[in-house]
Short mmCIF file of C-alpha atoms and ligand atoms in Angstrom, two decimals:
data_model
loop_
_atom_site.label_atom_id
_atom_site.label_comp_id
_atom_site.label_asym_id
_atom_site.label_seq_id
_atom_site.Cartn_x
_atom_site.Cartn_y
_atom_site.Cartn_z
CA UNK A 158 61.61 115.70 103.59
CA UNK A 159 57.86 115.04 103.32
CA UNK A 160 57.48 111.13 104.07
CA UNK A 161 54.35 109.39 102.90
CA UNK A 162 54.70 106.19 104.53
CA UNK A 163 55.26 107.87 107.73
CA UNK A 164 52.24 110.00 107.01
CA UNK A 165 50.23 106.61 105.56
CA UNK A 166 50.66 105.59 109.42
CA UNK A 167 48.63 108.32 110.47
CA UNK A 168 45.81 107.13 108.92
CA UNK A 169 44.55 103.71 109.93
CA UNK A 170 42.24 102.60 107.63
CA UNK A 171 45.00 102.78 104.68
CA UNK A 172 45.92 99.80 105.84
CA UNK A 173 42.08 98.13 105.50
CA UNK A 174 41.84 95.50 102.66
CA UNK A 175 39.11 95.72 100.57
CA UNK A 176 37.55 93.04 98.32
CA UNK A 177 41.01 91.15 99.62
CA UNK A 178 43.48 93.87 98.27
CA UNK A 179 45.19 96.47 100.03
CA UNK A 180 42.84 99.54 100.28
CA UNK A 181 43.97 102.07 97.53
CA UNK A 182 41.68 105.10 97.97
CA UNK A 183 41.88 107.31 95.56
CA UNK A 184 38.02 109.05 96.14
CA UNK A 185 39.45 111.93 97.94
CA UNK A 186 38.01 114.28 95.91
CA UNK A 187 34.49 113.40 97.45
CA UNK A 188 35.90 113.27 101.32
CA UNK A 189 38.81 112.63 102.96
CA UNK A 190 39.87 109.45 105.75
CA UNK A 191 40.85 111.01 108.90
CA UNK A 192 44.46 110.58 110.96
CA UNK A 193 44.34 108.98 114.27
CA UNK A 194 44.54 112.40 115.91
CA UNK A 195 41.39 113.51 114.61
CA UNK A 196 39.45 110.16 115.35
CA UNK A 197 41.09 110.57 118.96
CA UNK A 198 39.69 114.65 119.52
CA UNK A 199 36.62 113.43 118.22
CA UNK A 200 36.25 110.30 120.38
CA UNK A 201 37.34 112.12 123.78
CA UNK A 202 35.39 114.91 122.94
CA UNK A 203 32.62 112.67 123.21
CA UNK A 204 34.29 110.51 126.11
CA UNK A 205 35.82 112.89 128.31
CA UNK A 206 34.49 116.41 127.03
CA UNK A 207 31.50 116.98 125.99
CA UNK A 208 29.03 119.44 127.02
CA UNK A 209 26.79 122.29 125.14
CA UNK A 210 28.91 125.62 123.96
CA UNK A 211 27.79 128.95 125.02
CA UNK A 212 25.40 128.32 127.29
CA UNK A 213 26.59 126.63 130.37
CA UNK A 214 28.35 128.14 133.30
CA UNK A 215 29.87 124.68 134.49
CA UNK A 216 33.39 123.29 133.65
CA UNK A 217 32.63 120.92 131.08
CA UNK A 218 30.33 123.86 129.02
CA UNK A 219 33.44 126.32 129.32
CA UNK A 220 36.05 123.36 128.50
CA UNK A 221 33.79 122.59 125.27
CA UNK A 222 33.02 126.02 124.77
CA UNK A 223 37.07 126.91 124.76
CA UNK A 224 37.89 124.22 122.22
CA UNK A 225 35.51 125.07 119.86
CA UNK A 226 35.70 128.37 119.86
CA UNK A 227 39.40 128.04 119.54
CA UNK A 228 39.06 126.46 116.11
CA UNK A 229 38.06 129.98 114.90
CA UNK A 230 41.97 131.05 115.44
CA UNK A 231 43.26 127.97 113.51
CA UNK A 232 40.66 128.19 110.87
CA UNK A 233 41.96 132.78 110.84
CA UNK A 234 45.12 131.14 110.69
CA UNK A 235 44.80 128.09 108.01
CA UNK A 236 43.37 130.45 105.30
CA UNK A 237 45.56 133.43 105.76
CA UNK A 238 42.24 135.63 107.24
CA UNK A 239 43.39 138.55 109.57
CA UNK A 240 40.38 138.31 112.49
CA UNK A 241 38.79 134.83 113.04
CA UNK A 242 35.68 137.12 113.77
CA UNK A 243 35.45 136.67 110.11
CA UNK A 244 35.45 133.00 110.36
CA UNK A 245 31.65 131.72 110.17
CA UNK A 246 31.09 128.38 111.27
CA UNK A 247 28.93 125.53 108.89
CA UNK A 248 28.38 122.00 108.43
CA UNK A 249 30.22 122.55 104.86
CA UNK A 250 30.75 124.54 101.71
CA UNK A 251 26.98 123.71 100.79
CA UNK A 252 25.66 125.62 104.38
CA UNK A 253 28.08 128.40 103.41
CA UNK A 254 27.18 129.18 99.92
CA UNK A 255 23.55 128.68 100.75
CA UNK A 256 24.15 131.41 103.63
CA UNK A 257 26.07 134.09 101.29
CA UNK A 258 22.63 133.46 98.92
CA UNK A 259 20.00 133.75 101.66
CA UNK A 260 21.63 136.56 103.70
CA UNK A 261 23.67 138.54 101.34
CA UNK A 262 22.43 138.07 97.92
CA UNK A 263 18.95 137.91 98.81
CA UNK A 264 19.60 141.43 100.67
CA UNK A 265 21.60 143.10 97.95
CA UNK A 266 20.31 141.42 94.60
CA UNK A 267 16.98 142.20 92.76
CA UNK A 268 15.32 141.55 89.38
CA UNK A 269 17.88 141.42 86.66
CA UNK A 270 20.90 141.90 88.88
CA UNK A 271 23.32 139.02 87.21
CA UNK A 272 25.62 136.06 88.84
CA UNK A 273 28.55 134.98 86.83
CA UNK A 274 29.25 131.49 87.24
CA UNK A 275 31.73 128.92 85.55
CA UNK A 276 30.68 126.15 83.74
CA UNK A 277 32.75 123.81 85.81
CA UNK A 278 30.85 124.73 89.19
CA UNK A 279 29.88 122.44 91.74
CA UNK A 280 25.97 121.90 92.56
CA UNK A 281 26.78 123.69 95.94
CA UNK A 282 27.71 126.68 93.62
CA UNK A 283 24.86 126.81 91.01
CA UNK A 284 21.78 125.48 92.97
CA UNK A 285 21.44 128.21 95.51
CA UNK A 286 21.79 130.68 92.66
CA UNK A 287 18.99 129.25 90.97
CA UNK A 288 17.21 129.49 93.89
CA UNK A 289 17.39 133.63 93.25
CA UNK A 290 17.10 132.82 89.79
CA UNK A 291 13.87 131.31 90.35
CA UNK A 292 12.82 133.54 93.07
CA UNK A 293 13.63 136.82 92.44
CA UNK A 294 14.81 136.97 88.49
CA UNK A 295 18.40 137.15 88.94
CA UNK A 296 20.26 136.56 85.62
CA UNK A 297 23.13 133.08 85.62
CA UNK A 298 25.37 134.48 83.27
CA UNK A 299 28.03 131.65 82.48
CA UNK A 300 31.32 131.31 81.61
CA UNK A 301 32.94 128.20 79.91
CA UNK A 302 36.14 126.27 79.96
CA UNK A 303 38.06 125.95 76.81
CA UNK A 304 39.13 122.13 75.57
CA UNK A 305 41.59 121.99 78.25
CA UNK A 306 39.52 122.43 81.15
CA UNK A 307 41.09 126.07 81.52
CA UNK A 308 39.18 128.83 82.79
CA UNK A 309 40.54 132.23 81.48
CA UNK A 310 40.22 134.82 84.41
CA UNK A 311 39.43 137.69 81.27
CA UNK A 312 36.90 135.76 79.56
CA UNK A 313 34.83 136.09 83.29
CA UNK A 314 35.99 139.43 84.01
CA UNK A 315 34.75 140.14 79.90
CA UNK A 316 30.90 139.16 80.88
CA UNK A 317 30.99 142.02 84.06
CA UNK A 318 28.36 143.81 82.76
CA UNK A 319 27.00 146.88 84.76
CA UNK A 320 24.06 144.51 86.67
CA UNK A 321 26.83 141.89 87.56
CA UNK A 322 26.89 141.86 91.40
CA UNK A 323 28.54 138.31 92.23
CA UNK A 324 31.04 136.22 90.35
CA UNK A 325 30.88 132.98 91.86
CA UNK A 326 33.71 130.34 90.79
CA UNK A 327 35.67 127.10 92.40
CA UNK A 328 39.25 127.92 92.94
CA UNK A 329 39.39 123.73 91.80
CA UNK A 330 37.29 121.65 89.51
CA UNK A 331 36.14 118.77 91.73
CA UNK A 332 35.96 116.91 88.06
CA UNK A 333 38.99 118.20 85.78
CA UNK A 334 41.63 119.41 88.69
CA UNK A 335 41.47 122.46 86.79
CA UNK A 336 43.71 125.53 89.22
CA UNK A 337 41.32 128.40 88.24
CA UNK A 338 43.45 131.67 88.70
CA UNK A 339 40.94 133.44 91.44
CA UNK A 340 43.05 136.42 92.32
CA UNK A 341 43.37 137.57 88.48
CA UNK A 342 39.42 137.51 88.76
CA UNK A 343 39.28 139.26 91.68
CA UNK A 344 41.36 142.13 91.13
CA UNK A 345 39.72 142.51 88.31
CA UNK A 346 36.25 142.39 89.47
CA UNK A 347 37.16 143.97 92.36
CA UNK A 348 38.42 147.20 90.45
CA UNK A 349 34.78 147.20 88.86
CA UNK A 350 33.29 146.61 92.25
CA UNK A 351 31.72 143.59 92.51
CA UNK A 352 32.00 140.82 94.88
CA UNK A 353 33.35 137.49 94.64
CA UNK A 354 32.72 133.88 96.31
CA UNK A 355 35.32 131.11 95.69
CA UNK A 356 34.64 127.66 96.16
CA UNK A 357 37.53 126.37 98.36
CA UNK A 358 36.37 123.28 98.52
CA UNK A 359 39.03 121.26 96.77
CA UNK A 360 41.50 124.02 96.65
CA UNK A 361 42.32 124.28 100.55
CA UNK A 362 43.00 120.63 100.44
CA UNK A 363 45.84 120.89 98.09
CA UNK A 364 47.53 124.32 98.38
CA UNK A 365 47.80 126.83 100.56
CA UNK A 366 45.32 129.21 100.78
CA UNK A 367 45.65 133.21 101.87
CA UNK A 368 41.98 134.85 101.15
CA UNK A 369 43.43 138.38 101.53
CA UNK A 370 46.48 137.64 98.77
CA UNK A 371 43.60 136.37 96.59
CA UNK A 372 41.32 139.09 97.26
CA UNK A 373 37.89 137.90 97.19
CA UNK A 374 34.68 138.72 99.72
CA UNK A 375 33.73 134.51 100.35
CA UNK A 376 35.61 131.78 100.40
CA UNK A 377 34.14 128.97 101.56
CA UNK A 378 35.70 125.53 102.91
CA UNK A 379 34.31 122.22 103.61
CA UNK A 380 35.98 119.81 106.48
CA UNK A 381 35.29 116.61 105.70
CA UNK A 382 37.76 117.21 102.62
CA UNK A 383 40.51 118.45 104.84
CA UNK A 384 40.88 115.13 106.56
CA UNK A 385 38.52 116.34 109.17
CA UNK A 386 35.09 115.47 110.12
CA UNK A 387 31.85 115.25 108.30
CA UNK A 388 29.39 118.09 108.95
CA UNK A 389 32.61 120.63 109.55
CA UNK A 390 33.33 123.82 108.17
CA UNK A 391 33.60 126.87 107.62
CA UNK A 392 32.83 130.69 105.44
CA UNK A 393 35.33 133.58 105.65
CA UNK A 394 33.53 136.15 105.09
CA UNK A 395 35.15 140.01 104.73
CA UNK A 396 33.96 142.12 107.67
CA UNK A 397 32.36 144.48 105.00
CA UNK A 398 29.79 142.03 103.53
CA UNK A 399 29.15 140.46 106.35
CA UNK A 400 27.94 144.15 107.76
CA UNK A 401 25.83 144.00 104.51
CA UNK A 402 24.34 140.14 105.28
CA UNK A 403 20.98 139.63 107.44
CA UNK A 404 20.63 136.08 109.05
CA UNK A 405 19.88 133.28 107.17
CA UNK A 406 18.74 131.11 110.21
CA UNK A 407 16.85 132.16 113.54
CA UNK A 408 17.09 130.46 116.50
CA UNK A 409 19.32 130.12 119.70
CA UNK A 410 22.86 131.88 119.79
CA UNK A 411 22.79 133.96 116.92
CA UNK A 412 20.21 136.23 119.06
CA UNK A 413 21.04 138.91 121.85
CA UNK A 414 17.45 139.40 123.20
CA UNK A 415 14.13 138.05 122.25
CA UNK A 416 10.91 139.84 123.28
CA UNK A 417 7.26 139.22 122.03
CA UNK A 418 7.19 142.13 119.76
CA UNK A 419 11.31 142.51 118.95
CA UNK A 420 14.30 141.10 118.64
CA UNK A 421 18.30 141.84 118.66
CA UNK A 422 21.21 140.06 116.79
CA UNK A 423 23.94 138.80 118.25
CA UNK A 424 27.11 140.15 116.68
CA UNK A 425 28.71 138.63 113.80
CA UNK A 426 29.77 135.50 113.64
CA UNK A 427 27.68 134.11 115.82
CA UNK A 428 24.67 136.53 114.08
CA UNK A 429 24.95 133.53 111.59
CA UNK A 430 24.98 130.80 113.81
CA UNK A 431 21.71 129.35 115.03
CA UNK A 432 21.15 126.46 116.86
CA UNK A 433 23.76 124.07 118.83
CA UNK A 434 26.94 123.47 116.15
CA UNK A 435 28.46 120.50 115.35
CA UNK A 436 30.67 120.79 118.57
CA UNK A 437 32.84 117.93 118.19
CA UNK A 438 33.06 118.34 114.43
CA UNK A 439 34.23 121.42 114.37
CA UNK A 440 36.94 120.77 117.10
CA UNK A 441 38.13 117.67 115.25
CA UNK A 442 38.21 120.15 112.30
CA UNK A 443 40.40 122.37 114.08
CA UNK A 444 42.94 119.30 114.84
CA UNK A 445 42.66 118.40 111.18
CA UNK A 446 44.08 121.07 109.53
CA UNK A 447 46.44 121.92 112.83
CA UNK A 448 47.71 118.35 111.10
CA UNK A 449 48.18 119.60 107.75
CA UNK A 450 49.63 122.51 108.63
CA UNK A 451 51.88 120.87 110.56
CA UNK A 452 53.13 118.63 107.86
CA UNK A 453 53.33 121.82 105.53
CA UNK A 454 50.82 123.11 102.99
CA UNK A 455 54.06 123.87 100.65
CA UNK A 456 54.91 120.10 101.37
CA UNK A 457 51.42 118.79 100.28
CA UNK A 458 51.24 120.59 97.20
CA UNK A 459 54.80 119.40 95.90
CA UNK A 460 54.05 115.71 96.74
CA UNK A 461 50.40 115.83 95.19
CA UNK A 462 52.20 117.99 91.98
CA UNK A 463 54.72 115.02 92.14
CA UNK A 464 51.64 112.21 92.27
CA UNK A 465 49.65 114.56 89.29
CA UNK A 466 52.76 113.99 87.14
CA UNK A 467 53.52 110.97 87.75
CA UNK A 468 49.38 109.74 86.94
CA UNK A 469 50.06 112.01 84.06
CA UNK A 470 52.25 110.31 82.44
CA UNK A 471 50.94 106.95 83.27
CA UNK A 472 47.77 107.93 82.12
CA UNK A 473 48.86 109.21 78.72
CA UNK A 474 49.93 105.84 77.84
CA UNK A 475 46.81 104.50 77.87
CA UNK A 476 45.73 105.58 74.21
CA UNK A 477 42.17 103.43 74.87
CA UNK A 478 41.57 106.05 78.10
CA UNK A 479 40.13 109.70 77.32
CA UNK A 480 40.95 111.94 80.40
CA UNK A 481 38.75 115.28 80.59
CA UNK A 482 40.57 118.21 82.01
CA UNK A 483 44.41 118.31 80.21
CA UNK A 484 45.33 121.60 81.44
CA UNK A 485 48.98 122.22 83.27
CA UNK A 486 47.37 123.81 85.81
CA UNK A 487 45.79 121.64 87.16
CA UNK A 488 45.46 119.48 90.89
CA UNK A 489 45.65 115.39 91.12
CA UNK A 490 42.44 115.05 90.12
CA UNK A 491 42.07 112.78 87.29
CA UNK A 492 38.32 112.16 85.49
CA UNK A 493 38.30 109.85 82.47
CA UNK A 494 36.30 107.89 80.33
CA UNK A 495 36.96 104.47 78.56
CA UNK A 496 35.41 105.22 75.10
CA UNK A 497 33.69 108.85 75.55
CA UNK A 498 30.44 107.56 76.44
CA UNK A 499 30.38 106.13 79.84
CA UNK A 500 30.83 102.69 81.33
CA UNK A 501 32.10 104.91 84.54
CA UNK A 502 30.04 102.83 86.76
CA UNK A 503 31.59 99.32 85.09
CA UNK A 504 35.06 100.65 85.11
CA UNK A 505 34.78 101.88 88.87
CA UNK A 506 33.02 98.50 89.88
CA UNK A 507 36.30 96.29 88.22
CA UNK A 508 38.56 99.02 90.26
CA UNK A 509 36.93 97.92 93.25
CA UNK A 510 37.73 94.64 93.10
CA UNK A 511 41.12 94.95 93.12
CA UNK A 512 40.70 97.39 96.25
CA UNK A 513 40.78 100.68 93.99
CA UNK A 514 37.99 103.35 95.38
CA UNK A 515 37.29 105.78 92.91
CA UNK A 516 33.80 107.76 92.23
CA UNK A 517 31.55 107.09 89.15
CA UNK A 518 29.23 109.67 87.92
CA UNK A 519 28.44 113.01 87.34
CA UNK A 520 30.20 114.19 90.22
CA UNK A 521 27.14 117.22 90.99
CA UNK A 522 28.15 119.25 88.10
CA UNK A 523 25.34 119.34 85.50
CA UNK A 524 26.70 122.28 83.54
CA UNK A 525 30.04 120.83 83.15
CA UNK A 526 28.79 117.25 81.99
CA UNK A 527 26.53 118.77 79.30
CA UNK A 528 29.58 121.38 78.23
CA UNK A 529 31.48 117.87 78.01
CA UNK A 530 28.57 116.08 76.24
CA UNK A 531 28.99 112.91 78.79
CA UNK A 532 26.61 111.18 80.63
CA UNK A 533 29.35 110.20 83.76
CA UNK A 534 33.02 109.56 84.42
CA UNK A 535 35.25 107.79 86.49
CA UNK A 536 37.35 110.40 88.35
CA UNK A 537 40.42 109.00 90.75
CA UNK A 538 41.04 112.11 93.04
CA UNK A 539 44.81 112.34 95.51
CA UNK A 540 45.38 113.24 98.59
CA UNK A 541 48.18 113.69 100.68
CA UNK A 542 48.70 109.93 101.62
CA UNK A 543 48.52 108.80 98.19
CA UNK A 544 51.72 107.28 96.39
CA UNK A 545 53.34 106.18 92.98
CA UNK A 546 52.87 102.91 93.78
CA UNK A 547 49.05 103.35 93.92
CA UNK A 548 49.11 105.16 90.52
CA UNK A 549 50.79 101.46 89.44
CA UNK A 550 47.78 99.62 90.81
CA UNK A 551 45.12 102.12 89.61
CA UNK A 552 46.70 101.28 85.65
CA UNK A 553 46.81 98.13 86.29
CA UNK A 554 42.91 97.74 87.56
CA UNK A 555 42.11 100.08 84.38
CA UNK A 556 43.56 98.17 82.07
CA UNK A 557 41.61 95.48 83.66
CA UNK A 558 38.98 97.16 82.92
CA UNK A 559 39.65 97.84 79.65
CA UNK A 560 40.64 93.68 79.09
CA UNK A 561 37.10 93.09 80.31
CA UNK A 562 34.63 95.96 78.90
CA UNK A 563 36.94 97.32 75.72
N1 PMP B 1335 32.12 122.51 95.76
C1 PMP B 1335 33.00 121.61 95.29
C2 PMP B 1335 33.98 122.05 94.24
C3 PMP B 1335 32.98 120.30 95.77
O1 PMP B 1335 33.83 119.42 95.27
C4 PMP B 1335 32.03 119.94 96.76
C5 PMP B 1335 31.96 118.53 97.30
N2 PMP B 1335 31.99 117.53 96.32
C6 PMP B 1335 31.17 120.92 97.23
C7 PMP B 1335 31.23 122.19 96.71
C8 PMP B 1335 30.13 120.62 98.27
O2 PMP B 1335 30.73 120.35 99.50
P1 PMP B 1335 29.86 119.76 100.69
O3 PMP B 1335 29.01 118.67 100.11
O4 PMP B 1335 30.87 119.25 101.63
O5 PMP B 1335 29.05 120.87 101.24
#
């Protein structure tokens, strides 16, 4: 029996006012608030265990070294991967993608080679392509959403043409909740041989996630979404690419031996792994999703499919209220518009004053705004702690909103 209020607990600063109301944060979508347990690893890290990983042969260096190191297995473990030497270590989903397009793509890709991409991508997913694009002439090719928000898997596997060499796509929208069916893409792309990078981002948050059920060569996840700290993360990264990839940074750790005139890589994952980590990050990363997996990914998905119906409905009585992104499949992620032409930033400012946080904007995704001909929306994204009652006070604040700006 999944309990919210018992999880609410867990998570002290739900019960923060803000503006004088109870907080009701519904801006999960952008990051996550952290349970006690992961404020507590982080603070004794700090407190009672800190030290620099790898490189110390005193207790405190192997005691940090253990727990972060340990996060690999729980990360292996949290997206289904079978050897956590898979498991690359980042500061987030942007770090990740940015590795896959400095050390594999820039390896494998030349002039006219061609990146399919979704319409509905994320900045983190479009920006580092560009990069090649500008760099080396590698083709975008792009693939858009029908009036729904859905993503048909054929119409991406349709533009494979024979200089494809990545498809790149978000397993979630970040703005329309759109449930993008990855595995149909990758089967098919992977019968034609050519690689493809999800965007966990959202996705991990609010299902659960096996990357060898859905078949693809990156999937990257980002853990200040996952109720974990800021500046966490992580890549899987199939053993066979990542035999393909070169370093993307140099420096300490990711080296064997360094001479004037030579040097050797460390193996993989650490290959891709310069510098000192986010230490304490990445261990309160590893207690964050040890949390969510103890409450049940199953568990989270029904109560957020639950809390998506529920807005649903709610929402669709609000004939004055356009919401972008209708399709079934879809998470409890909810971006809208008052008249079709903005006022996000209004709306959002009158839902903070009755203690409402949601995000205004374009919400990094260029492409998708100008497939959508808007400027910005209001987007009120769920997370596990969320409840009906919430949903109640967000309608309320909007119509508000709509009282005061309509
Ligand atoms: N992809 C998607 C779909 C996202 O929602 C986000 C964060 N808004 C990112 C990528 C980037 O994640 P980060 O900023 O944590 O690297």
């Amino acid at each position: 029996m999944y309990d919210v209020e018992t999880i609410r607990k867990d998570f002290p600063i739900l019960s923060r006012e803000v503006n004088g109301k109870p907080l009701v944060y519904l801006d999960n979508g952008a990051s996550a608030q952290k349970p006690q347990i992961v404020i507590d690893a982080v603070t004794r890290g700090y407190a009672e265990e800190y030290a620099n990983v790898h490189r110390g042969l005193h207790y405190l260096s192997n005691l940090a070294t253990d727990k972060y190191e340990g996060v690999r297995d729980v990360i292996a473990r949290f997206l289904g991967a079978k050897d956590s030497e898979e498991i690359v270590y980042t500061t987030g989903t942007t770090m990740g993608i940015n590795l896959v397009a400095y050390g594999w793509a820039m390896e494998q890709l030349s002039a006219g080679d061609e990146i399919i991409l979704s319409v509905m991508e994320h900045h983190a997913n479009i920006v580092p392509w560009h990069f090649l694009r500008e760099r080396m002439g590698v083709k975008l090719v792009w693939v858009d959403v029908d009036s729904t928000g859905h993503l048909d898997p054929q119409k991406v596997l349709d533009a494979i043409t024979p200089r494809t060499k990545l498809i790149a796509v978000t397993q979630v929208s970040n703005v329309l909740g759109t449930v993008v069916d990855v595995k149909t893409i990758c089967a098919g792309a992977q019968a034609q041989g050519v690689p493809v990078l999800v965007d966990g981002s959202q996705a991990a948050v609010h299902m659960p996630v096996n990357v060898e059920e859905i078949g693809c060569d990156f999937y990257a996840i980002t853990g200040h979404k996952l109720y974990g700290p800021s500046a966490s993360g992580a890549i899987w990264i199939r053993r066979a690419r990542m035999d393909e990839m070169r370093p993307f940074m140099g420096g300490g750790d990711m080296i064997r031996e360094v001479h004037k005139d030579e040097i050797t890589w460390n193996d993989p994952p650490m290959k891709f792994e310069a510098g000192t980590p986010g230490i304490v990050q990445q261990i309160g990363l590893g207690v964050a999703l040890e949390y969510m997996m103890g409450v049940g990914m199953e568990n989270i998905a029904a109560h957020e499919a639950k809390l998506r119906n529920y807005t649903r409905s709610k929402l669709d009585g609000l004939n004055w209220l356009q919401v972008q992104g209708t399709t079934a499949n879809k998470a409890a992620i909810f971006s809208f518009t008052l008249d079709g032409a903005g006022h996000a930033h209004d709306i959002s400012t009158i839902l903070d004053k009755k203690g409402v946080a949601v995000r205004a904007g374009q919400h990094c995704v260029g492409p998708l705004m100008d497939h959508l001909g808007l400027n910005a929306t209001c987007r009120a994204s769920f997370g596990m702690y969320n409840t009906e009652a919430e949903v109640d006070t967000l309608v309320e604040a909007l119509e508000l909103a709509h009282e005061l700006l309509g």
